[in-house]
Tab-separated table of C-alpha atoms in Angstrom:
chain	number	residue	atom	x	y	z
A	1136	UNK	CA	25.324	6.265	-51.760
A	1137	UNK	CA	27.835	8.021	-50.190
A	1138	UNK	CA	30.301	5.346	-47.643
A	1139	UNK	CA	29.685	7.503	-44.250
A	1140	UNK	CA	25.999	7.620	-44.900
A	1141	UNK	CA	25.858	3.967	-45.798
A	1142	UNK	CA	27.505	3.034	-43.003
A	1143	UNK	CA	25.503	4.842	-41.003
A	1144	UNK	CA	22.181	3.265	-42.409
A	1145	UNK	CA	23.556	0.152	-42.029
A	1146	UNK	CA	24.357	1.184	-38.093
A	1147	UNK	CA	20.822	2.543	-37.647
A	1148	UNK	CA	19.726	-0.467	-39.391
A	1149	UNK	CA	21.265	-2.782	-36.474
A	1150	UNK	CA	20.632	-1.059	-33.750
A	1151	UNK	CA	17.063	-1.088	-34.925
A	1152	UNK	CA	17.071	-4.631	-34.769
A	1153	UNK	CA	19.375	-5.217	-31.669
A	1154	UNK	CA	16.343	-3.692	-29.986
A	1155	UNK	CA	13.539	-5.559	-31.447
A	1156	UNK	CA	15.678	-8.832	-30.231
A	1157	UNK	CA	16.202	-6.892	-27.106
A	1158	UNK	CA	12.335	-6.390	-27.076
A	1159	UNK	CA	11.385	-9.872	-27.929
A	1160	UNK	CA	13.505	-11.275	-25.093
A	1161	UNK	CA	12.058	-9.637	-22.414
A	1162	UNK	CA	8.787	-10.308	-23.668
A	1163	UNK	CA	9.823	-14.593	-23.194
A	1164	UNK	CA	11.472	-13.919	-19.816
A	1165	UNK	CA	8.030	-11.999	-18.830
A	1166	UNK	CA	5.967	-14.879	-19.361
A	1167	UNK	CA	5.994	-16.100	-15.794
A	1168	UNK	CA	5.901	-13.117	-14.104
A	1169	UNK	CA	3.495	-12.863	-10.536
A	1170	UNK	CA	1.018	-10.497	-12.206
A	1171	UNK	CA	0.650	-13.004	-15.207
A	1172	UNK	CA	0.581	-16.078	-13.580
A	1173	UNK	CA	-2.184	-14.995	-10.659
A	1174	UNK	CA	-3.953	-13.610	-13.757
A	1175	UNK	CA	-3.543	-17.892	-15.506
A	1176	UNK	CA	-4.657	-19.064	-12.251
A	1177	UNK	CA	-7.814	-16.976	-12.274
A	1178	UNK	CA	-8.476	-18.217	-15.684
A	1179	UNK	CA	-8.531	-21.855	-14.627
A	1180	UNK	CA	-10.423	-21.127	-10.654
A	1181	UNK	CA	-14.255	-19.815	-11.879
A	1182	UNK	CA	-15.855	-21.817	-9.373
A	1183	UNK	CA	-13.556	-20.527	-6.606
A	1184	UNK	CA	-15.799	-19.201	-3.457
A	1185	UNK	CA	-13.020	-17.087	-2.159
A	1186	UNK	CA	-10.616	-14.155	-2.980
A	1187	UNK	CA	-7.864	-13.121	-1.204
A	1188	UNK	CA	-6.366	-9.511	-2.119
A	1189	UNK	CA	-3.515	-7.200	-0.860
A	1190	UNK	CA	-0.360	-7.227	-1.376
A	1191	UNK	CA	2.703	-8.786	0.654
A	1192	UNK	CA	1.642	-9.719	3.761
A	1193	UNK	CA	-1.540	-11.862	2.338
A	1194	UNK	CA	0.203	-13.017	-0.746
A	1195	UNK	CA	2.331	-15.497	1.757
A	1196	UNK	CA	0.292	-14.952	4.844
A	1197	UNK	CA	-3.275	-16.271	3.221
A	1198	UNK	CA	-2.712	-20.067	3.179
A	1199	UNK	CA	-5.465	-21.449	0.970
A	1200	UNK	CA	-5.536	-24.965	2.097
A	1201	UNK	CA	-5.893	-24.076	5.718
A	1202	UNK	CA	-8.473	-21.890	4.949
A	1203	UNK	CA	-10.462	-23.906	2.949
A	1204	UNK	CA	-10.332	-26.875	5.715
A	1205	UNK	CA	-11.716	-24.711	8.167
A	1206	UNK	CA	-14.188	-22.296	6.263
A	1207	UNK	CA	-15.604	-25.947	4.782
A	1208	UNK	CA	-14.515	-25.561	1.084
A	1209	UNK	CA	-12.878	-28.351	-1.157
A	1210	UNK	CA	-11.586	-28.288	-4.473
A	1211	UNK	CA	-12.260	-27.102	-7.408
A	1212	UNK	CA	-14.401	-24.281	-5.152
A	1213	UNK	CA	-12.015	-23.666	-2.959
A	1214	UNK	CA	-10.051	-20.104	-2.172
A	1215	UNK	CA	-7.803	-18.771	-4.822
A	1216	UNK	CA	-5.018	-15.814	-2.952
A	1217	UNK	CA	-4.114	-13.143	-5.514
A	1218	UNK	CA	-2.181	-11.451	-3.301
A	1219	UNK	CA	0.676	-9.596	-4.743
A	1220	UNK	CA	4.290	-8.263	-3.426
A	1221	UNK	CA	5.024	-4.744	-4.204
A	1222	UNK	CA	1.680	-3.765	-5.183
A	1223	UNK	CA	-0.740	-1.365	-4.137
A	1224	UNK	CA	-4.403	-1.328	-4.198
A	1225	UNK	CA	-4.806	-0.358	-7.679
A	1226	UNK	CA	-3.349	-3.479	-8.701
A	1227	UNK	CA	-5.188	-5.539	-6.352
A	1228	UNK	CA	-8.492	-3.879	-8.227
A	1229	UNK	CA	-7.765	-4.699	-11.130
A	1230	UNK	CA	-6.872	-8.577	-10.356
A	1231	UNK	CA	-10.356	-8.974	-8.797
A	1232	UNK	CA	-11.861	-7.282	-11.797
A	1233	UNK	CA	-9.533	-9.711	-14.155
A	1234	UNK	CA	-10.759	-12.326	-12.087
A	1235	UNK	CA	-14.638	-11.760	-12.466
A	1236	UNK	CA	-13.976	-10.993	-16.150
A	1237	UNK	CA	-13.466	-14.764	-16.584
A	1238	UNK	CA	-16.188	-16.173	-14.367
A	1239	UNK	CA	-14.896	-16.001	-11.076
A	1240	UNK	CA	-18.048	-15.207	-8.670
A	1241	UNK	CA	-16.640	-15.522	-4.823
A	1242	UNK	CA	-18.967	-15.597	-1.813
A	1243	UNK	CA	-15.936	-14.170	0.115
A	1244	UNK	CA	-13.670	-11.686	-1.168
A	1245	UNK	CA	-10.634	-11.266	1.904
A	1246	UNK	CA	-8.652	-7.811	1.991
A	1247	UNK	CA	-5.309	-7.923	3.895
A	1248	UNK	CA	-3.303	-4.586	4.923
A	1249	UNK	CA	-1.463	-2.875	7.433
A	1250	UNK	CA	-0.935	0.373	8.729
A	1251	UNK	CA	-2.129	2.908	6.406
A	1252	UNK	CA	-2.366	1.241	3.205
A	1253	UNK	CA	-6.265	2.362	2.592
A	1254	UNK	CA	-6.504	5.817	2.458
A	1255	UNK	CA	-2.654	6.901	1.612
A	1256	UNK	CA	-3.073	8.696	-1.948
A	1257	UNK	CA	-1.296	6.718	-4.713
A	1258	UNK	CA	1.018	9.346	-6.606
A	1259	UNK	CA	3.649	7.270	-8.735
A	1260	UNK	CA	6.499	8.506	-11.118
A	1261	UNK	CA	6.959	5.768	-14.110
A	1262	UNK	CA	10.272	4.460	-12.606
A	1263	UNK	CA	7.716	3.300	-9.838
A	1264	UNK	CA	5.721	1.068	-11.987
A	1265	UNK	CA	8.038	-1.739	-11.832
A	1266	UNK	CA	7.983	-5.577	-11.069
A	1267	UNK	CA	4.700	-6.488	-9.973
A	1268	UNK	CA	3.403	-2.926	-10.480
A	1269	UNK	CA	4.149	-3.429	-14.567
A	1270	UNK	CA	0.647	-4.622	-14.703
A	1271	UNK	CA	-0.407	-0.985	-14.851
A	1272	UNK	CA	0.877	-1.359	-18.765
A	1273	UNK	CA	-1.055	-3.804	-19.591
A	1274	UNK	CA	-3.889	-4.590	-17.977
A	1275	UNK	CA	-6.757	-2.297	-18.319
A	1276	UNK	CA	-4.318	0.960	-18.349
A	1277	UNK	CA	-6.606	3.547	-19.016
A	1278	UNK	CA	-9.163	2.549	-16.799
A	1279	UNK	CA	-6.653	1.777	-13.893
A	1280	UNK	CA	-5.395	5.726	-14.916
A	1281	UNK	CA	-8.085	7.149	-13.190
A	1282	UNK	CA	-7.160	5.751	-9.690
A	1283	UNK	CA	-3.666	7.205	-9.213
A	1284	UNK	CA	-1.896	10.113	-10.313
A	1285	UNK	CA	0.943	10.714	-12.731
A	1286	UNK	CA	2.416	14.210	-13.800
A	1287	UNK	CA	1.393	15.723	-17.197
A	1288	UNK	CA	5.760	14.048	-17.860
A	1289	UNK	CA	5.143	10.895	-16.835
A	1290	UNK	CA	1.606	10.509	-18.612
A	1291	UNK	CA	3.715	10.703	-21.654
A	1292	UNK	CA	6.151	8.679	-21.109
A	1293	UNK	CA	4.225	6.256	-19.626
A	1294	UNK	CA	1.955	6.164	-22.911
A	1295	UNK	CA	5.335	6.031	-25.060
A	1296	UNK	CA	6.733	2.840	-22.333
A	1297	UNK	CA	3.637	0.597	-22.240
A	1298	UNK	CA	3.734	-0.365	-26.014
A	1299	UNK	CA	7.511	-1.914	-25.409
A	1300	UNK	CA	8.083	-4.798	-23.375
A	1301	UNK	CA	11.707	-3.639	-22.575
A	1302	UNK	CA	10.091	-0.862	-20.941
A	1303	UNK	CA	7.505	-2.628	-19.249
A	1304	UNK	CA	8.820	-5.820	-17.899
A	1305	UNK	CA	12.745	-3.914	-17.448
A	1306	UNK	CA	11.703	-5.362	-13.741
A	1307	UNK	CA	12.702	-8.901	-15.185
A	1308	UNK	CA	15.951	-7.544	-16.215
A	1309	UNK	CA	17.036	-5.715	-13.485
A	1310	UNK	CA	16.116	-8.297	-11.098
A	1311	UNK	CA	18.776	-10.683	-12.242
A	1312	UNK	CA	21.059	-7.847	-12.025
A	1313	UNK	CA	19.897	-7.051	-8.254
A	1314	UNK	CA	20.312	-10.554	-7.169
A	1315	UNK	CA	23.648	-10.453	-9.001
A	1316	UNK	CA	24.889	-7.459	-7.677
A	1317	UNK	CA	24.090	-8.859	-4.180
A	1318	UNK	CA	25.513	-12.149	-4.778
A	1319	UNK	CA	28.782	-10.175	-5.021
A	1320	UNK	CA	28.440	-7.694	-2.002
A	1321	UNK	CA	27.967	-11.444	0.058
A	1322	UNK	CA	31.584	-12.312	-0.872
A	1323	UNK	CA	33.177	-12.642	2.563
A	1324	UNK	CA	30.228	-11.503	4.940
A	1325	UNK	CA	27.860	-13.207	7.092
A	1326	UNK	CA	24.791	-14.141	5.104
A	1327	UNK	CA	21.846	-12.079	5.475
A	1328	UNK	CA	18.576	-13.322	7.033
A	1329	UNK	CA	16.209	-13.492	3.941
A	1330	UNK	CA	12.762	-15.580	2.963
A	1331	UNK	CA	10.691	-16.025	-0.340
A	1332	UNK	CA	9.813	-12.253	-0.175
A	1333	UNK	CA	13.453	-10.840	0.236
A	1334	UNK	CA	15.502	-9.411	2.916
A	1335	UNK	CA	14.401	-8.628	6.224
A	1336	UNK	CA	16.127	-6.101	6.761
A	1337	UNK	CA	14.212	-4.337	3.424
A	1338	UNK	CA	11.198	-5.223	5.301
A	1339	UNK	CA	12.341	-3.264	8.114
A	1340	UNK	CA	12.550	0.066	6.739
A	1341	UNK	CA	8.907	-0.138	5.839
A	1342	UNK	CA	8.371	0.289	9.367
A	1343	UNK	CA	7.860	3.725	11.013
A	1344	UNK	CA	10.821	5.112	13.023
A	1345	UNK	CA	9.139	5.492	16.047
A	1346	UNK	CA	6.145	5.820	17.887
A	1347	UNK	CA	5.615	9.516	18.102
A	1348	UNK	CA	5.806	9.856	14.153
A	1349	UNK	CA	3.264	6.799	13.629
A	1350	UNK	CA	0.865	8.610	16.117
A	1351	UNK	CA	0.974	11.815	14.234
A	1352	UNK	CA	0.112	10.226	11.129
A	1353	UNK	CA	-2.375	8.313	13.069
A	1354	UNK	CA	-3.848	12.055	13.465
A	1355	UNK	CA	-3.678	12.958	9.773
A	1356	UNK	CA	-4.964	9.607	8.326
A	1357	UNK	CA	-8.092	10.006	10.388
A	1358	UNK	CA	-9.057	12.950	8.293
A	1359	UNK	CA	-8.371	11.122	5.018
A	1360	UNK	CA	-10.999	9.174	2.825
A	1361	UNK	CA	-10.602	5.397	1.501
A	1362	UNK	CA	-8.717	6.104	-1.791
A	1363	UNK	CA	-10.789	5.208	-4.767
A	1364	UNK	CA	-9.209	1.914	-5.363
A	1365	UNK	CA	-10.206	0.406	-2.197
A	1366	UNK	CA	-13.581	2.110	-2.334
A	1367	UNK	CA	-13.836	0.189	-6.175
A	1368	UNK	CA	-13.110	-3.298	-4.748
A	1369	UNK	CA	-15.718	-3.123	-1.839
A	1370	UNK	CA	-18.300	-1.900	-4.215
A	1371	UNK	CA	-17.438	-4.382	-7.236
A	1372	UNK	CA	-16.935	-7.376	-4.888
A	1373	UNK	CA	-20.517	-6.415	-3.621
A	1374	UNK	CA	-22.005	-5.828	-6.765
A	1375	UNK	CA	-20.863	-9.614	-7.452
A	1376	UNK	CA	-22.621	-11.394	-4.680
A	1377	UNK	CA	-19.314	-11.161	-2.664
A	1378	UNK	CA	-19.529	-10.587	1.363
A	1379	UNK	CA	-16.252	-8.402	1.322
A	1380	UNK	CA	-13.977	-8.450	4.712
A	1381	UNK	CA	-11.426	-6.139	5.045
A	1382	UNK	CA	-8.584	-7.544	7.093
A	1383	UNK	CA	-5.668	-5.970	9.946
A	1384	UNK	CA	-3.322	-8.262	9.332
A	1385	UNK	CA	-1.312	-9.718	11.848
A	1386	UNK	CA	1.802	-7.793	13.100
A	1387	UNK	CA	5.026	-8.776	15.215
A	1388	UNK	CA	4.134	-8.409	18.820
A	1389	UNK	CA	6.586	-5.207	19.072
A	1390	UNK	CA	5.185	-3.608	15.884
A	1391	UNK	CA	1.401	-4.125	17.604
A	1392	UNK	CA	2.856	-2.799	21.406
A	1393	UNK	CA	4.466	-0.033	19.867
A	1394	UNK	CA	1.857	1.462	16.801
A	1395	UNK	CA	-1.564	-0.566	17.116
A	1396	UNK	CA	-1.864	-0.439	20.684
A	1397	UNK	CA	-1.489	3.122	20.940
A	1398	UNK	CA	-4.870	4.424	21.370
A	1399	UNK	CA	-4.663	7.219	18.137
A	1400	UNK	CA	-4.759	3.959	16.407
A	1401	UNK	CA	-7.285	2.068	18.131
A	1402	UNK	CA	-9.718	4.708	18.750
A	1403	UNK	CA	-8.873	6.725	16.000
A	1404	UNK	CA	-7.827	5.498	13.342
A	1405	UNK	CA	-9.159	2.037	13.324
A	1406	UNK	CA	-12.418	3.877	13.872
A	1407	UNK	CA	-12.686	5.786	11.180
A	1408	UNK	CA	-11.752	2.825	8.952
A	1409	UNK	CA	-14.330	0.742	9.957
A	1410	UNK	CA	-17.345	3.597	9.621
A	1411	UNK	CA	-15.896	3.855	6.024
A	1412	UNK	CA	-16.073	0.309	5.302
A	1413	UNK	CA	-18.625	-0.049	6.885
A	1414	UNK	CA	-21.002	2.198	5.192
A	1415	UNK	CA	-19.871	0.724	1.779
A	1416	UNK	CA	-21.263	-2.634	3.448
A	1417	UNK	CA	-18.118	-4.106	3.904
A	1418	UNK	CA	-16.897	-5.333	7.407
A	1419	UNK	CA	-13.681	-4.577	9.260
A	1420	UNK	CA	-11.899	-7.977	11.294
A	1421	UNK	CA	-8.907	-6.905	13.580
A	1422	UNK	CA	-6.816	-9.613	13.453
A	1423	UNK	CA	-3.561	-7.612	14.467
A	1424	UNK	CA	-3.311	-9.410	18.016
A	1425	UNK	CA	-4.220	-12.872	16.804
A	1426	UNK	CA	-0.605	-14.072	16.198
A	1427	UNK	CA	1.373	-12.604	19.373
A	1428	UNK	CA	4.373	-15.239	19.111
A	1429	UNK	CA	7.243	-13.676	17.253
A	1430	UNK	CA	7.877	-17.151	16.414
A	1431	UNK	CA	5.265	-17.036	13.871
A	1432	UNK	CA	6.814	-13.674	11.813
A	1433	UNK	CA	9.404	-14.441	9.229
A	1434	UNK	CA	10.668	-10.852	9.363
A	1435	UNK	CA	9.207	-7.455	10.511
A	1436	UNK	CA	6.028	-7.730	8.154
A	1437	UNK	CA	5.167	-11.071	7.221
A	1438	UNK	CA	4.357	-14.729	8.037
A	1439	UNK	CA	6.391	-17.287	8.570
A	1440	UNK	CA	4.516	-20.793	6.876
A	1441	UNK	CA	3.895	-22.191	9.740
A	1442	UNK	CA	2.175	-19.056	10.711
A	1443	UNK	CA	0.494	-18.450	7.663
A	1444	UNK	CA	-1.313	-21.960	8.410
A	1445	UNK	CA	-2.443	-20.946	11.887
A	1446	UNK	CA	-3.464	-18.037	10.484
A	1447	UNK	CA	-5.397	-18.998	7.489
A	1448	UNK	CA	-7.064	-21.961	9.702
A	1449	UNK	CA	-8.918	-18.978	12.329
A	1450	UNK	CA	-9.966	-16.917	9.494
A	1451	UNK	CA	-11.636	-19.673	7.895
A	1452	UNK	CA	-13.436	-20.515	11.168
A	1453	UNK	CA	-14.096	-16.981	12.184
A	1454	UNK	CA	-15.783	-16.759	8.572
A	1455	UNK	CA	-17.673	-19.857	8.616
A	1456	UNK	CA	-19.271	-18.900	11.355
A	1457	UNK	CA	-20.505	-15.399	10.090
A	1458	UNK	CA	-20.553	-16.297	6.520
A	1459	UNK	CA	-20.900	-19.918	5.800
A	1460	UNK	CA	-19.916	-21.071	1.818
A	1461	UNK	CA	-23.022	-21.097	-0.568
């Protein structure tokens, strides 16, 4: 064999298997991820009589203990959140269908969201399906396919991505790099205000911009169905035994002066939510008002602990009293 080809076999050769170390890596560091370990603790919580989904704001604002002192449950039946940052309802489907799969038959199944979370279409490009959204690889992919869309490109690649766990868990990577990256942009400046979720300020620019530009989406949401994901988890919840109670979640007391007390929300929006939901049986609970201290908020979006507790503790009572545990 010729030297330059040799050496160029042998080259090929290693960066073959620099990327099947590469591969194998990632695969360890992914073990813990959110997705995976919600997905452990639904293996180990069958006789759980509660389910909370959404993403975000109910995977730190649903406080199970609270809950399950006040809607009467105690262990090993008790509520089991599987609420998930950075995810979308898709995601949030397929945990409560994961979570049935293993035995998992709630009386209650809890759905937290804000704004307009239930009928915005879900379009992704695959640089979107990333951290908690990595599930989409793995865990039922071709069924979850059918409730978002990806162009005839990213179909491809995403079929070429999901059989390489450098590809599908790069989130793990690139977090460390992230927090990295911002560890060195603190050098020198004031600290930012963060919490378990991130930055606030992050948090912030999920926000709309202003009134006027919530409103007129207000007006074009109304006209929008419940996208199929949302419409999957009322009807599967239902179809196992589940009472299923989609929840407004609580909002700072500027976000609910300024967007939810406007009345294209109230009487619009709102409205047409709950005669959706409500003709797939499910039933709508406003709890947008029921936290007005800004005390309570941790940043623009989400609970602080405390808050979470207080929280947690009135939906359990509000639900014992419509829906006492079986």
């Amino acid at each position: 064999m010729h030297p330059p080809k040799r050496i160029f076999i042998l080259a090929l050769a290693g960066i073959l298997l620099l990327l099947i170390a590469l591969d194998r890596a990632v695969a360890r560091s992914a073990q813990n991820t959110v997705p995976r370990a919600l997905m452990a603790r639904a293996r180990v919580s069958a006789d759980a009589k509660a389910v909370a989904l959404g993403n975000s704001v109910i995977g730190v604002g649903f406080n199970e203990s609270s809950f399950d002192a006040a809607m009467g449950l105690g262990k090993p039946d008790g509520a089991i959140n599987l609420g998930m940052g950075g995810s979308s309802a898709v995601e949030q489907l397929l945990m409560l269908r994961y979570a049935l799969q293993q035995g998992v038959r709630p009386r209650v199944v809890v759905f937290g969201f804000f704004d307009f979370q239930l009928t915005h279409p879900l379009e992704y490009v695959t640089r979107d399906l990333i951290g908690n959204r990595a599930m989409l690889y793995y865990l039922e992919p071709e069924y979850a396919r059918a409730f978002y869309h990806l162009s005839l490109h990213d179909r491809a690649e995403f079929e070429i991505m999901r059989h390489f766990e450098m590809f599908v868990d790069r989130g793990t990577v690139w977090e460390r790099v992230e927090l990295f990256r911002r560890a060195l942009a603190q050098q020198g400046m004031p600290s930012e205000k963060a919490n378990s979720m991130g930055r606030a300020v992050d948090f912030a620019m999920l926000e709309y911009p202003s009134a006027p530009e919530f409103i007129a989406e207000c007006g074009r949401a109304s006209r929008n169905p419940l996208i199929p994901s949302v419409r999957e988890i009322a009807l599967q919840a239902e179809a196992a035994g589940a009472k299923v109670y989609f929840v407004e979640m609580p909002m700072p007391p500027d976000h609910v002066r300024m967007f939810y007390d406007q009345p294209e929300w109230a009487a619009g929006y709102r409205a047409h939510l709950q005669q959706m939901l409500g003709d797939l049986g499910a039933t709508y609970i406003d709890a947008s008002h029921w936290m007005p201290d800004q005390s309570a908020f941790a940043d623009p979006l989400h609970l602080t602990y405390e808050g979470a507790q207080e929280f947690s503790r009135r939906l359990g009572e509000y639900l014992r009293n419509i829906a006492p545990p079986q």
